Each structure stands twice: as C-alpha cells, then as structure tokens.
Amino acid sequence: HQNERFNSNSLALKSDKVSDIIVDEADTLMTGNFLEETKAVLRNDARLIATSATITKALQKSLQSLYPD
C-alpha cells in the first residue's frame, strides 16, 4: 500500500509522501460509521493530528487502539 494513490475528485497524492495527517472533527470521523473509512487513509508512520471540540470516551478508545504510543 505504500505507493497507493488516494483520489478525491481531482486530488491525488502518493501515500508514501505523507508525513502528517490532520483529522478535524475527530469525534465524528474516528468513531462510529466513519471509522473504517478514516482508518483506510491513516498510516502508522505518519504523525496524526486529531482535533475535536469534544473528546469522548469512544474517541479516546479509537485513538489509543490506532496509536498506542
């Protein structure tokens, strides 16, 4: 998957060039119905910056399971 390309409309990027991933509204995107889609673009070797107005227990659990360090 390292050279996999992600396409969204006209946006394409090489995943091996990504060093930071920013997830806004993480309480929504990293729990429930959006979790699997969000996990599809996350990389273990990329720094994750997750922002949310609300840090729920479900979000904390998702973050800890994806990024235990």
Short mmCIF file of N, CA and C in Angstrom, two decimals:
data_model
loop_
_atom_site.label_atom_id
_atom_site.label_comp_id
_atom_site.label_asym_id
_atom_site.label_seq_id
_atom_site.Cartn_x
_atom_site.Cartn_y
_atom_site.Cartn_z
N HIS A 1 0.80 -1.21 0.00
CA HIS A 1 0.00 0.00 0.00
C HIS A 1 0.83 1.27 0.00
N GLN A 2 2.15 1.13 0.05
CA GLN A 2 2.96 2.33 0.21
C GLN A 2 2.88 3.29 -0.95
N ASN A 3 2.69 2.81 -2.15
CA ASN A 3 2.59 3.71 -3.29
C ASN A 3 1.15 3.90 -3.74
N GLU A 4 0.24 3.51 -2.90
CA GLU A 4 -1.18 3.64 -3.22
C GLU A 4 -1.54 5.12 -3.39
N ARG A 5 -2.41 5.36 -4.33
CA ARG A 5 -2.88 6.73 -4.56
C ARG A 5 -4.29 6.87 -4.03
N PHE A 6 -4.56 7.98 -3.35
CA PHE A 6 -5.89 8.29 -2.88
C PHE A 6 -6.44 9.39 -3.77
N ASN A 7 -7.63 9.19 -4.29
CA ASN A 7 -8.23 10.16 -5.19
C ASN A 7 -9.53 10.70 -4.60
N SER A 8 -9.69 11.98 -4.63
CA SER A 8 -10.93 12.62 -4.22
C SER A 8 -11.18 13.73 -5.21
N ASN A 9 -12.14 13.51 -6.10
CA ASN A 9 -12.39 14.41 -7.22
C ASN A 9 -11.10 14.57 -8.01
N SER A 10 -10.48 15.74 -8.03
CA SER A 10 -9.27 15.93 -8.82
C SER A 10 -8.00 15.83 -7.97
N LEU A 11 -8.14 15.57 -6.67
CA LEU A 11 -6.99 15.49 -5.77
C LEU A 11 -6.42 14.08 -5.78
N ALA A 12 -5.12 13.97 -5.98
CA ALA A 12 -4.44 12.68 -5.90
C ALA A 12 -3.12 12.90 -5.19
N LEU A 13 -2.76 11.98 -4.32
CA LEU A 13 -1.48 12.09 -3.65
C LEU A 13 -0.90 10.71 -3.44
N LYS A 14 0.41 10.66 -3.39
CA LYS A 14 1.09 9.40 -3.12
C LYS A 14 1.19 9.24 -1.62
N SER A 15 0.70 8.13 -1.13
CA SER A 15 0.65 7.94 0.31
C SER A 15 2.03 7.83 0.94
N ASP A 16 3.04 7.43 0.19
CA ASP A 16 4.38 7.32 0.77
C ASP A 16 5.03 8.69 0.98
N LYS A 17 4.40 9.74 0.50
CA LYS A 17 4.92 11.10 0.68
C LYS A 17 4.26 11.83 1.84
N VAL A 18 3.26 11.19 2.47
CA VAL A 18 2.51 11.82 3.55
C VAL A 18 3.24 11.64 4.87
N SER A 19 3.51 12.73 5.57
CA SER A 19 4.17 12.63 6.87
C SER A 19 3.25 13.05 8.02
N ASP A 20 2.24 13.85 7.72
CA ASP A 20 1.29 14.30 8.73
C ASP A 20 -0.13 14.11 8.21
N ILE A 21 -1.00 13.65 9.09
CA ILE A 21 -2.42 13.51 8.75
C ILE A 21 -3.21 14.30 9.78
N ILE A 22 -4.04 15.22 9.31
CA ILE A 22 -4.86 16.04 10.19
C ILE A 22 -6.31 15.60 10.04
N VAL A 23 -6.92 15.23 11.15
CA VAL A 23 -8.32 14.82 11.16
C VAL A 23 -9.09 15.83 11.99
N ASP A 24 -9.87 16.66 11.32
CA ASP A 24 -10.74 17.61 12.01
C ASP A 24 -12.05 16.91 12.32
N GLU A 25 -12.72 17.32 13.37
CA GLU A 25 -13.95 16.67 13.81
C GLU A 25 -13.69 15.19 14.09
N ALA A 26 -12.59 14.90 14.77
CA ALA A 26 -12.18 13.52 15.03
C ALA A 26 -13.23 12.74 15.81
N ASP A 27 -14.01 13.41 16.65
CA ASP A 27 -15.04 12.70 17.40
C ASP A 27 -16.07 12.07 16.48
N THR A 28 -16.24 12.60 15.28
CA THR A 28 -17.16 12.03 14.30
C THR A 28 -16.44 11.08 13.35
N LEU A 29 -15.28 11.50 12.86
CA LEU A 29 -14.58 10.73 11.83
C LEU A 29 -13.83 9.51 12.35
N MET A 30 -13.54 9.47 13.65
CA MET A 30 -12.76 8.36 14.17
C MET A 30 -13.57 7.45 15.09
N THR A 31 -14.88 7.55 15.01
CA THR A 31 -15.78 6.67 15.76
C THR A 31 -16.96 6.34 14.86
N GLY A 32 -17.72 5.36 15.25
CA GLY A 32 -18.97 5.04 14.56
C GLY A 32 -18.81 4.70 13.09
N ASN A 33 -19.73 5.21 12.28
CA ASN A 33 -19.81 4.84 10.87
C ASN A 33 -18.63 5.29 10.02
N PHE A 34 -17.92 6.32 10.43
CA PHE A 34 -16.82 6.84 9.62
C PHE A 34 -15.47 6.20 9.96
N LEU A 35 -15.39 5.41 11.02
CA LEU A 35 -14.11 4.90 11.49
C LEU A 35 -13.38 4.09 10.42
N GLU A 36 -14.05 3.18 9.78
CA GLU A 36 -13.39 2.33 8.78
C GLU A 36 -12.87 3.15 7.60
N GLU A 37 -13.63 4.14 7.16
CA GLU A 37 -13.18 4.99 6.06
C GLU A 37 -11.96 5.81 6.48
N THR A 38 -11.99 6.32 7.69
CA THR A 38 -10.87 7.11 8.20
C THR A 38 -9.63 6.24 8.35
N LYS A 39 -9.80 5.03 8.88
CA LYS A 39 -8.67 4.12 9.05
C LYS A 39 -8.01 3.78 7.72
N ALA A 40 -8.78 3.80 6.64
CA ALA A 40 -8.25 3.47 5.32
C ALA A 40 -7.18 4.46 4.85
N VAL A 41 -7.20 5.68 5.36
CA VAL A 41 -6.21 6.67 4.93
C VAL A 41 -5.13 6.94 5.98
N LEU A 42 -5.28 6.37 7.17
CA LEU A 42 -4.27 6.57 8.21
C LEU A 42 -3.06 5.70 7.95
N ARG A 43 -1.91 6.19 8.36
CA ARG A 43 -0.66 5.44 8.23
C ARG A 43 0.02 5.42 9.59
N ASN A 44 0.58 4.28 9.94
CA ASN A 44 1.26 4.16 11.23
C ASN A 44 2.53 5.00 11.31
N ASP A 45 3.15 5.27 10.17
CA ASP A 45 4.38 6.04 10.18
C ASP A 45 4.15 7.55 9.98
N ALA A 46 2.90 7.96 9.89
CA ALA A 46 2.58 9.38 9.76
C ALA A 46 2.11 9.92 11.10
N ARG A 47 2.46 11.16 11.35
CA ARG A 47 2.01 11.81 12.59
C ARG A 47 0.54 12.16 12.44
N LEU A 48 -0.25 11.82 13.46
CA LEU A 48 -1.68 12.12 13.45
C LEU A 48 -1.94 13.34 14.31
N ILE A 49 -2.65 14.29 13.74
CA ILE A 49 -3.13 15.46 14.47
C ILE A 49 -4.64 15.39 14.41
N ALA A 50 -5.27 15.12 15.56
CA ALA A 50 -6.72 14.97 15.62
C ALA A 50 -7.29 16.13 16.42
N THR A 51 -8.27 16.82 15.85
CA THR A 51 -8.90 17.93 16.55
C THR A 51 -10.38 17.63 16.73
N SER A 52 -10.91 18.09 17.84
CA SER A 52 -12.32 17.89 18.14
C SER A 52 -12.71 18.83 19.27
N ALA A 53 -13.91 19.35 19.20
CA ALA A 53 -14.42 20.17 20.31
C ALA A 53 -14.76 19.29 21.50
N THR A 54 -15.03 18.01 21.22
CA THR A 54 -15.42 17.07 22.27
C THR A 54 -14.54 15.83 22.21
N ILE A 55 -13.88 15.51 23.31
CA ILE A 55 -13.08 14.29 23.38
C ILE A 55 -13.91 13.26 24.15
N THR A 56 -14.58 12.40 23.40
CA THR A 56 -15.44 11.40 24.02
C THR A 56 -14.62 10.16 24.40
N LYS A 57 -15.20 9.30 25.21
CA LYS A 57 -14.54 8.04 25.57
C LYS A 57 -14.34 7.18 24.33
N ALA A 58 -15.30 7.20 23.40
CA ALA A 58 -15.19 6.43 22.16
C ALA A 58 -14.01 6.93 21.32
N LEU A 59 -13.82 8.25 21.25
CA LEU A 59 -12.69 8.81 20.52
C LEU A 59 -11.38 8.42 21.20
N GLN A 60 -11.30 8.53 22.51
CA GLN A 60 -10.10 8.14 23.23
C GLN A 60 -9.75 6.68 22.97
N LYS A 61 -10.75 5.83 22.99
CA LYS A 61 -10.53 4.40 22.74
C LYS A 61 -10.01 4.16 21.32
N SER A 62 -10.60 4.83 20.33
CA SER A 62 -10.15 4.70 18.94
C SER A 62 -8.71 5.16 18.78
N LEU A 63 -8.40 6.32 19.35
CA LEU A 63 -7.04 6.86 19.24
C LEU A 63 -6.02 5.94 19.91
N GLN A 64 -6.37 5.41 21.08
CA GLN A 64 -5.44 4.53 21.79
C GLN A 64 -5.24 3.21 21.06
N SER A 65 -6.27 2.71 20.40
CA SER A 65 -6.11 1.44 19.67
C SER A 65 -5.32 1.63 18.38
N LEU A 66 -5.49 2.79 17.73
CA LEU A 66 -4.77 3.05 16.48
C LEU A 66 -3.34 3.51 16.71
N TYR A 67 -3.13 4.28 17.76
CA TYR A 67 -1.82 4.86 18.07
C TYR A 67 -1.52 4.65 19.56
N PRO A 68 -1.11 3.43 19.93
CA PRO A 68 -0.91 3.12 21.36
C PRO A 68 0.18 3.93 22.04
N ASP A 69 1.10 4.48 21.30
CA ASP A 69 2.17 5.29 21.92
C ASP A 69 1.65 6.65 22.19
#
